[in-house]
XYZ file of N, CA and C in Angstrom:
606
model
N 89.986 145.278 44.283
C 91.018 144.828 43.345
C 92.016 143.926 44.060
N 92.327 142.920 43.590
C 93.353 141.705 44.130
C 94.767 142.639 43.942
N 95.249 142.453 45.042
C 96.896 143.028 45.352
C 97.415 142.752 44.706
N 97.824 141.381 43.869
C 98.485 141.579 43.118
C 98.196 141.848 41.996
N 97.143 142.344 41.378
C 97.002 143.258 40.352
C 97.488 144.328 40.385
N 97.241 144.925 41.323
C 97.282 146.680 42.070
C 98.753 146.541 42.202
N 99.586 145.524 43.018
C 101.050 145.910 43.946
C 101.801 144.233 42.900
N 101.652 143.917 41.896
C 102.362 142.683 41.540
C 103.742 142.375 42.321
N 104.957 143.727 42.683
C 105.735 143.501 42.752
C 105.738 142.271 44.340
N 104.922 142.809 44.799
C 104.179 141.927 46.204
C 104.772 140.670 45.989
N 103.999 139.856 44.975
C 103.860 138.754 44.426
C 105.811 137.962 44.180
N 106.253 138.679 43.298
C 107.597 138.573 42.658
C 108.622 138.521 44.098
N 108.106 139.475 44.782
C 109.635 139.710 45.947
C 109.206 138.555 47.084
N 107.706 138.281 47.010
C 107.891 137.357 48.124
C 107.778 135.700 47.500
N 107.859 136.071 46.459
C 107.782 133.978 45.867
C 109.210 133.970 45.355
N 110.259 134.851 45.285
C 111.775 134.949 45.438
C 111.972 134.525 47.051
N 111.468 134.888 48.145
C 111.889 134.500 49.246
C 111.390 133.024 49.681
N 109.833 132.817 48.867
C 109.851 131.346 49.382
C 110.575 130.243 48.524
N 111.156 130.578 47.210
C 111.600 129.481 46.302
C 113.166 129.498 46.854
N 113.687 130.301 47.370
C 115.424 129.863 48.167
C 114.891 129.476 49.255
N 114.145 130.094 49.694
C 113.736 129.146 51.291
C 114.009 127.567 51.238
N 112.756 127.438 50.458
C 112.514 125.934 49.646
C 113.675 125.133 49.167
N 114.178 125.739 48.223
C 115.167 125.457 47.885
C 116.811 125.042 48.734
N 116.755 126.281 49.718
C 118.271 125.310 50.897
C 117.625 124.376 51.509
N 116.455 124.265 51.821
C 116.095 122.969 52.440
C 115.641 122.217 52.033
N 115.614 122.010 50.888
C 115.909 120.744 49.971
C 117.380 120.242 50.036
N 118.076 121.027 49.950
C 119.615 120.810 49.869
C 119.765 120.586 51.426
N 119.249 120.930 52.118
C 119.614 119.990 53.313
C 119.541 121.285 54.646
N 119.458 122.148 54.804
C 119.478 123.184 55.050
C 118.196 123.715 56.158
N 117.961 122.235 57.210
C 116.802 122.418 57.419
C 116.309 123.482 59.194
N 117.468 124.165 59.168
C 117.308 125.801 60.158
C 116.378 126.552 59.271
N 115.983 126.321 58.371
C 115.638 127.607 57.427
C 114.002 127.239 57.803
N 113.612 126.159 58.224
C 112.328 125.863 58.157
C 111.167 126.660 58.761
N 111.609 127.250 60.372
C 111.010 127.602 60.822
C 111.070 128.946 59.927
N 111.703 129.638 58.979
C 111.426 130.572 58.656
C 110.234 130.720 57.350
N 111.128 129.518 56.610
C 109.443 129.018 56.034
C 107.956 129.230 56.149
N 107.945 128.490 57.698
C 106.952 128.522 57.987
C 106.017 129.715 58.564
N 107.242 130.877 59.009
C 106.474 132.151 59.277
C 106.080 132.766 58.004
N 106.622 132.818 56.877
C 106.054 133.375 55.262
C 105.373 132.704 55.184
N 104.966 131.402 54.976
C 103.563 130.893 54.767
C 102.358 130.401 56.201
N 102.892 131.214 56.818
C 102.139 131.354 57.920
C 99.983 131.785 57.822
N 100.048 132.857 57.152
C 99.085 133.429 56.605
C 98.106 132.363 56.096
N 98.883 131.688 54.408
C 98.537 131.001 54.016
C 97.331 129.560 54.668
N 98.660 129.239 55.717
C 98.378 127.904 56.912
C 96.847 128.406 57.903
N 96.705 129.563 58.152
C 95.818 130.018 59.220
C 94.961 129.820 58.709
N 94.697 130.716 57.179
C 93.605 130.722 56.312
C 92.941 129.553 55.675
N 93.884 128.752 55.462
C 93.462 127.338 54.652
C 92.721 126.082 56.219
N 93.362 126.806 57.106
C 92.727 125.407 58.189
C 91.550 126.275 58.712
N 91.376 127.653 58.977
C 89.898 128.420 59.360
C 88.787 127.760 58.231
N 89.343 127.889 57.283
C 88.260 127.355 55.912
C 87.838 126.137 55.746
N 88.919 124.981 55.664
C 88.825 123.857 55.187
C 89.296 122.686 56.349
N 89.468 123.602 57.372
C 90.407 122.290 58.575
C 89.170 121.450 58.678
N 89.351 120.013 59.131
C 88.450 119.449 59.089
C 88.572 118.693 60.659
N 89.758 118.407 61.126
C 89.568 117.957 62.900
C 89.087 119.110 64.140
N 88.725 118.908 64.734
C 87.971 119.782 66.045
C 88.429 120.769 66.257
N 89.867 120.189 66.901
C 90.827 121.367 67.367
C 92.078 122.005 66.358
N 91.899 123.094 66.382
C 93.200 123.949 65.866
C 94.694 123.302 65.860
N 95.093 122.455 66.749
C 95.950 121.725 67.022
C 96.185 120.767 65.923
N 95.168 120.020 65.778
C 94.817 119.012 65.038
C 95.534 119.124 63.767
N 94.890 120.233 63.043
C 94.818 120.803 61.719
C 96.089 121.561 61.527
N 96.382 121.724 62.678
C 97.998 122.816 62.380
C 99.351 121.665 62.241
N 98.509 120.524 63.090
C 99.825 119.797 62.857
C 99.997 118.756 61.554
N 98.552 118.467 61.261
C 98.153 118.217 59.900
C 98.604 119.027 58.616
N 98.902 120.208 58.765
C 98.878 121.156 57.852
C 101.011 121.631 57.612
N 101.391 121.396 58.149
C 102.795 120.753 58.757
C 103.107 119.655 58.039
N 102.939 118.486 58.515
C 102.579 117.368 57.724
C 102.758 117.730 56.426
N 101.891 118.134 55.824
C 101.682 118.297 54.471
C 102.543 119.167 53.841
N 103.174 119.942 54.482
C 104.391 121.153 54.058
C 105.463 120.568 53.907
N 105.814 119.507 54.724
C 107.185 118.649 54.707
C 107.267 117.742 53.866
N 106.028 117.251 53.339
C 105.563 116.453 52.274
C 105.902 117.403 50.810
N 105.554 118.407 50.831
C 105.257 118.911 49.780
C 106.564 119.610 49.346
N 107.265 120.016 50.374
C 108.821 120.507 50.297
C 109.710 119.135 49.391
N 109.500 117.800 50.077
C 110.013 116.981 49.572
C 109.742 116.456 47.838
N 107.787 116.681 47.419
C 107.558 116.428 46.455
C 107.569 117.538 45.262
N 108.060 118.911 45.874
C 108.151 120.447 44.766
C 109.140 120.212 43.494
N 108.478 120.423 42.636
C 109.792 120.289 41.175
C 110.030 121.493 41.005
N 110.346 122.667 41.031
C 110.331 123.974 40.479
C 110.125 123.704 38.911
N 110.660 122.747 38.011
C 110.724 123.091 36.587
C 109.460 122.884 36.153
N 108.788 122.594 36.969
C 107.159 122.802 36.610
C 106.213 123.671 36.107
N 106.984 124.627 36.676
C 106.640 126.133 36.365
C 105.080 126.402 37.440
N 105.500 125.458 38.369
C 104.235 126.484 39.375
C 105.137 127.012 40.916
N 104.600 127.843 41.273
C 104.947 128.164 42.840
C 104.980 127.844 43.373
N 106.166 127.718 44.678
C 106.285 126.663 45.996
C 104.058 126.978 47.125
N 104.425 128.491 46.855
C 103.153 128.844 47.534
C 101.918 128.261 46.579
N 101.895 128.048 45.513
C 100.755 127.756 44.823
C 100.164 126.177 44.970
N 101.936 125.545 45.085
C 101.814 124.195 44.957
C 101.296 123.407 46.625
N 101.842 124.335 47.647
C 101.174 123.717 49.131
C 99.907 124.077 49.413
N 99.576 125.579 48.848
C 98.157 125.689 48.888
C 97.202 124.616 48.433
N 97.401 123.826 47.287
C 96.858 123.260 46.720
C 96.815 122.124 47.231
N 98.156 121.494 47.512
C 98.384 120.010 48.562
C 97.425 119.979 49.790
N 97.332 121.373 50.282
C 96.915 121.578 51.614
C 95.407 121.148 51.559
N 95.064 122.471 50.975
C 93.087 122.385 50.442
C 93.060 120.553 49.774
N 93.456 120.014 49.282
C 92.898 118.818 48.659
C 93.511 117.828 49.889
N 94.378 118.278 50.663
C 94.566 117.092 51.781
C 93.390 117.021 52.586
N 92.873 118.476 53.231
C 91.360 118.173 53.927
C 90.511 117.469 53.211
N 89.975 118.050 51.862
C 89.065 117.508 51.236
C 88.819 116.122 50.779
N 90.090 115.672 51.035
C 90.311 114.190 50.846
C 90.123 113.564 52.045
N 90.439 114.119 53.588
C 89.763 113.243 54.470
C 88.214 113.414 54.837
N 87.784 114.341 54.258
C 86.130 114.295 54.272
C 85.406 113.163 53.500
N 86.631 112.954 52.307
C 85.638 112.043 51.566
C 85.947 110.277 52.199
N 87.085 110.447 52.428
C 87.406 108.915 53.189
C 86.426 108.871 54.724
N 86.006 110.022 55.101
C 85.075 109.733 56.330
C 83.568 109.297 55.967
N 83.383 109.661 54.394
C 81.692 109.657 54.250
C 81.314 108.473 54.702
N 81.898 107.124 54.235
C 81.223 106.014 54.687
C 81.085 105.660 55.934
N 81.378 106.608 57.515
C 81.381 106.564 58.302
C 80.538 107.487 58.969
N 80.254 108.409 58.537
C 79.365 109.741 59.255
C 78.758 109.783 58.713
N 77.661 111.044 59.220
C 76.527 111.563 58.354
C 76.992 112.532 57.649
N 77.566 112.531 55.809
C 77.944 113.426 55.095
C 77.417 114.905 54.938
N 76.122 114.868 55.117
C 75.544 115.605 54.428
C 75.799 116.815 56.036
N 75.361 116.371 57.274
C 75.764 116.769 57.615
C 77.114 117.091 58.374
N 78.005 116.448 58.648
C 79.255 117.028 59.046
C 79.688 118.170 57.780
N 79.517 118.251 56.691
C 80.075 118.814 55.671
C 79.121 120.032 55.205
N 78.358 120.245 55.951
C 77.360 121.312 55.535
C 78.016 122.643 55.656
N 78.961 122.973 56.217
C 79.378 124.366 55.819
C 80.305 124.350 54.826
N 80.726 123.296 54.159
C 81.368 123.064 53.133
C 80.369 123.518 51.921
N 79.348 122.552 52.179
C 78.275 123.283 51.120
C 77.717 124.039 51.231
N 77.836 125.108 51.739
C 77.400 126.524 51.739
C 77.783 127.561 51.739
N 79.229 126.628 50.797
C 80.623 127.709 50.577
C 79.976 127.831 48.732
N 79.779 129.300 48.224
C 79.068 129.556 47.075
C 80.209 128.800 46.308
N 80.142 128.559 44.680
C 80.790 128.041 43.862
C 81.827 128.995 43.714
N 81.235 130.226 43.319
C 82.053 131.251 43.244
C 83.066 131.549 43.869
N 83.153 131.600 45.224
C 83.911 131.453 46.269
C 84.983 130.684 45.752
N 84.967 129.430 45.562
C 86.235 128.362 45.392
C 86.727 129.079 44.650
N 86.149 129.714 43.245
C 86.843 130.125 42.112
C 87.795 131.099 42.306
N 87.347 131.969 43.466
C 88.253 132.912 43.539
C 89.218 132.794 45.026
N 89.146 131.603 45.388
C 89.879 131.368 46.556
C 91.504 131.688 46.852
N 92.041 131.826 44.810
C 93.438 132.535 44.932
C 93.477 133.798 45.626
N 92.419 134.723 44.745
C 93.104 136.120 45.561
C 92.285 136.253 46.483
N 91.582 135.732 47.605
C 91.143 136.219 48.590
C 92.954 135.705 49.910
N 93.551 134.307 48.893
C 94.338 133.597 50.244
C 95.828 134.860 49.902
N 95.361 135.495 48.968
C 96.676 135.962 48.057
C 96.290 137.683 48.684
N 95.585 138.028 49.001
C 95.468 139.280 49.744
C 95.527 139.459 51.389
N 95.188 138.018 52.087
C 95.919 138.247 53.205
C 97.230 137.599 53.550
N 97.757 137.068 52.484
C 99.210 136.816 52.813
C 100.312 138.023 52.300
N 99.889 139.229 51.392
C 100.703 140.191 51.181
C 100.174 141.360 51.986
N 98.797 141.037 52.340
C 98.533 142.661 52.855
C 99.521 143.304 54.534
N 99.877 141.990 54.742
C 100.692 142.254 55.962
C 102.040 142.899 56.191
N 102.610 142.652 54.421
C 103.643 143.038 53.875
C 104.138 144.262 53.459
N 102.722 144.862 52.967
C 102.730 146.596 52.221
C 103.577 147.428 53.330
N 103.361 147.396 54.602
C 104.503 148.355 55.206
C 106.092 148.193 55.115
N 105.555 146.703 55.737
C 107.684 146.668 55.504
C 108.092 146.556 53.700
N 107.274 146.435 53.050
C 107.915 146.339 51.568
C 107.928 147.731 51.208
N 106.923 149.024 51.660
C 107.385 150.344 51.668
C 108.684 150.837 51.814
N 108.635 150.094 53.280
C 110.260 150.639 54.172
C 111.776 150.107 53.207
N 111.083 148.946 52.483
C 112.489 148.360 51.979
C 112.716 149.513 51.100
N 111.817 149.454 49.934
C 111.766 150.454 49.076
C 112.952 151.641 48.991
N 112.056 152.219 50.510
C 113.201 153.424 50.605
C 114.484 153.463 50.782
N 115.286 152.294 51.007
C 116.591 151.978 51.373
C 116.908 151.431 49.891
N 116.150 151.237 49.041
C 117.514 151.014 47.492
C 118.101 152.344 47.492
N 118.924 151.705 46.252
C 119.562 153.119 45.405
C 118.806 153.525 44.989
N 119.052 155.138 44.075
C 118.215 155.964 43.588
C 118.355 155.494 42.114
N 118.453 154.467 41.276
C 118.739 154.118 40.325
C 117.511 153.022 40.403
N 117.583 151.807 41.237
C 116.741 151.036 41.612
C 115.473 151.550 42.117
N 115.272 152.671 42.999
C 114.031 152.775 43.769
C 112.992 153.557 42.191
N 113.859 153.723 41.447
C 113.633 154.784 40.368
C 112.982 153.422 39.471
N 113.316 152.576 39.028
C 113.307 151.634 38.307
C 111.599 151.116 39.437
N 111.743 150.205 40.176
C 110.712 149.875 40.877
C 109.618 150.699 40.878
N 109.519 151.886 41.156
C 108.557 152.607 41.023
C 107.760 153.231 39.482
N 108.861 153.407 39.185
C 108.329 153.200 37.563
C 107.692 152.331 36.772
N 108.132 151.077 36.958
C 107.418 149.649 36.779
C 106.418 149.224 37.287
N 106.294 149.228 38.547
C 105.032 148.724 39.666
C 104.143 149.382 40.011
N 104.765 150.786 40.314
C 103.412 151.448 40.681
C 103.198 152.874 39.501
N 103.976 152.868 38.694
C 103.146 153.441 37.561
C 102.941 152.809 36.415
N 103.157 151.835 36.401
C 102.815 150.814 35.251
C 103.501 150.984 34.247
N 104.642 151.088 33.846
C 105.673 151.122 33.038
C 106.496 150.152 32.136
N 105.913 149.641 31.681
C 107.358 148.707 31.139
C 108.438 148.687 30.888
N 109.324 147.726 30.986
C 110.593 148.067 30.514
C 110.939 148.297 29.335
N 110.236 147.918 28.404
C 110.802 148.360 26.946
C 110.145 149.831 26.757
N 109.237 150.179 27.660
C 108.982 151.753 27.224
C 109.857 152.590 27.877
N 110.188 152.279 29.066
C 111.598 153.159 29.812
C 112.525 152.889 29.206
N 112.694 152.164 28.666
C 114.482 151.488 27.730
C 114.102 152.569 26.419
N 112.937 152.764 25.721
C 112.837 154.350 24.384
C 112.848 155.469 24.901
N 111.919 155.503 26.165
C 111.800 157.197 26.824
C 113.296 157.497 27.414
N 114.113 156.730 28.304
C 114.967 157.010 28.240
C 116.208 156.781 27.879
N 116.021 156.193 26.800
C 116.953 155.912 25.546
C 118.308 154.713 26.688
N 117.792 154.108 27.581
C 118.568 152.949 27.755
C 118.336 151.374 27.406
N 119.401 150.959 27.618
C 119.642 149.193 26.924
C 118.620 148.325 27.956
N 117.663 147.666 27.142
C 116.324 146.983 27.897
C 117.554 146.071 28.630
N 118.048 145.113 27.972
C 118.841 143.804 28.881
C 119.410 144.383 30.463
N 119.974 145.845 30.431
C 120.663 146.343 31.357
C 119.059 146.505 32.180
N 118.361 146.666 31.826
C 117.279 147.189 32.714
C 116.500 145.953 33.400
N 116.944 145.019 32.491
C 116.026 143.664 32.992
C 117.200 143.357 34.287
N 118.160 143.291 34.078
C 119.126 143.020 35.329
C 119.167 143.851 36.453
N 118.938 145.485 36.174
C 118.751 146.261 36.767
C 117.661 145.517 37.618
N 116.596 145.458 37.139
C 114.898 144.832 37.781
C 115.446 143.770 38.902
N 116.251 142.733 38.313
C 116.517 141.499 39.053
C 116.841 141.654 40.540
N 118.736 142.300 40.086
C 119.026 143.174 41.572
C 118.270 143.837 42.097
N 117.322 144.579 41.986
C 116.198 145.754 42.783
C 115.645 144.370 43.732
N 115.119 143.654 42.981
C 114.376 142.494 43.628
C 114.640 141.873 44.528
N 115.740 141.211 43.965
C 116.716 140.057 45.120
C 117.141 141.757 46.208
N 117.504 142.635 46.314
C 117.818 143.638 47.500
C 116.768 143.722 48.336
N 115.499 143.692 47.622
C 114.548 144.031 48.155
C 114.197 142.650 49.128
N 114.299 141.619 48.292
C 114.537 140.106 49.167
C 115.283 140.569 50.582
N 116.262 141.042 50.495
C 117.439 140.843 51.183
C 116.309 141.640 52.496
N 116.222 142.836 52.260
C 115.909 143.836 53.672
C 114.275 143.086 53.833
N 113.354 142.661 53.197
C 112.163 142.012 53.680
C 113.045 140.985 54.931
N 113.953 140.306 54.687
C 114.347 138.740 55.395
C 115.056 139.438 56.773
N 115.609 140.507 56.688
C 115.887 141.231 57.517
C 114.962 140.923 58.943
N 115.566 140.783 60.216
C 114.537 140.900 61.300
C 113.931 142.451 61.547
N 114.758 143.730 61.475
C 114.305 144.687 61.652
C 114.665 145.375 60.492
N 113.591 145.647 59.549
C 114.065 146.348 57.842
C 113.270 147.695 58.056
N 112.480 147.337 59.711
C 111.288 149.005 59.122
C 112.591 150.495 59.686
């Protein structure tokens, strides 16, 4: 089962940490980068093991860089896609685009042969395979945060995420105001932001 099916909140607390990331350094804010780049760290390893296309690791890491600073500069948020969704995507189609500007120069069929012998299927599901090792690293320290909310919040989170709860069914069962609970949710989140960004949260 893809993590974020199983753990969604995964998903929510850490694309809150990369969209302010993103976001002060757009505004100019550019100390924040290297931190950037350790949250989508995962992402970067996985996408150049798969799809890097120069020799050395070097190559592709600094290529892959490149394309982050690019993509920081070209992100709209009102788009309604993810800072992580949107470099993944820049990233994978930046290799794939210098494979195809090399064909008229190499032998396609073969330099690119482990490309094609990546199943179809595979591509299709290339979200949650890149989307399970960029949170699975997370499940401990997002435990540890956990335990440091309030008992109001840790109560709320757990009810929602890991027993599958909605808020409008906790707002009848226990006869409270959904809006208060949706804000309730927010703060849990952004706190939970707060002790993930933490250097030592375990």
């Amino acid at each position: 089962m893809n993590i974020y099916n199983k753990y969604p909140i995964f998903k929510e607390v850490n694309f809150i940490i990369l969209e302010e990331l993103v976001k002060e350094i757009k505004t100019g804010n550019k100390g924040l980068s290297e931190q950037l780049i350790i949250e989508l760290k995962p992402l970067i390893l996985y996408t150049i093991k798969k799809y890097g296309y120069y020799d050395t690791f070097e190559e592709n890491y600094q290529s892959a860089m490149v394309v982050l600073f690019e993509s920081i500069k070209e992100f709209d948020p009102l788009k309604g896609v993810t800072f992580a969704a949107y470099y993944k995507s820049q990233l994978f189609y930046y290799f794939m685009n210098i494979v195809k500007k090399e064909k008229d120069h190499i032998d396609f069929t073969q330099e690119t042969s482990s490309l094609d012998q990546i199943p179809e299927e595979e591509y299709k599901t290339i979200d949650s395979h890149v989307e399970d090792i960029i949170w699975r690293e997370e499940r401990t320290k997002l435990y540890a945060a956990i335990k440091k909310l309030r008992p109001r919040q840790k109560w709320l989170i757990e009810s929602h995420y890991f027993q599958g709860k909605k808020l409008i069914e906790l707002s009848k069962e226990y006869n409270l105001n959904y809006q208060g609970l949706v804000k309730l949710k927010a703060r849990s989140l952004i706190t939970l932001k707060e002790y993930l960004q933490k250097p030592h949260n375990m």
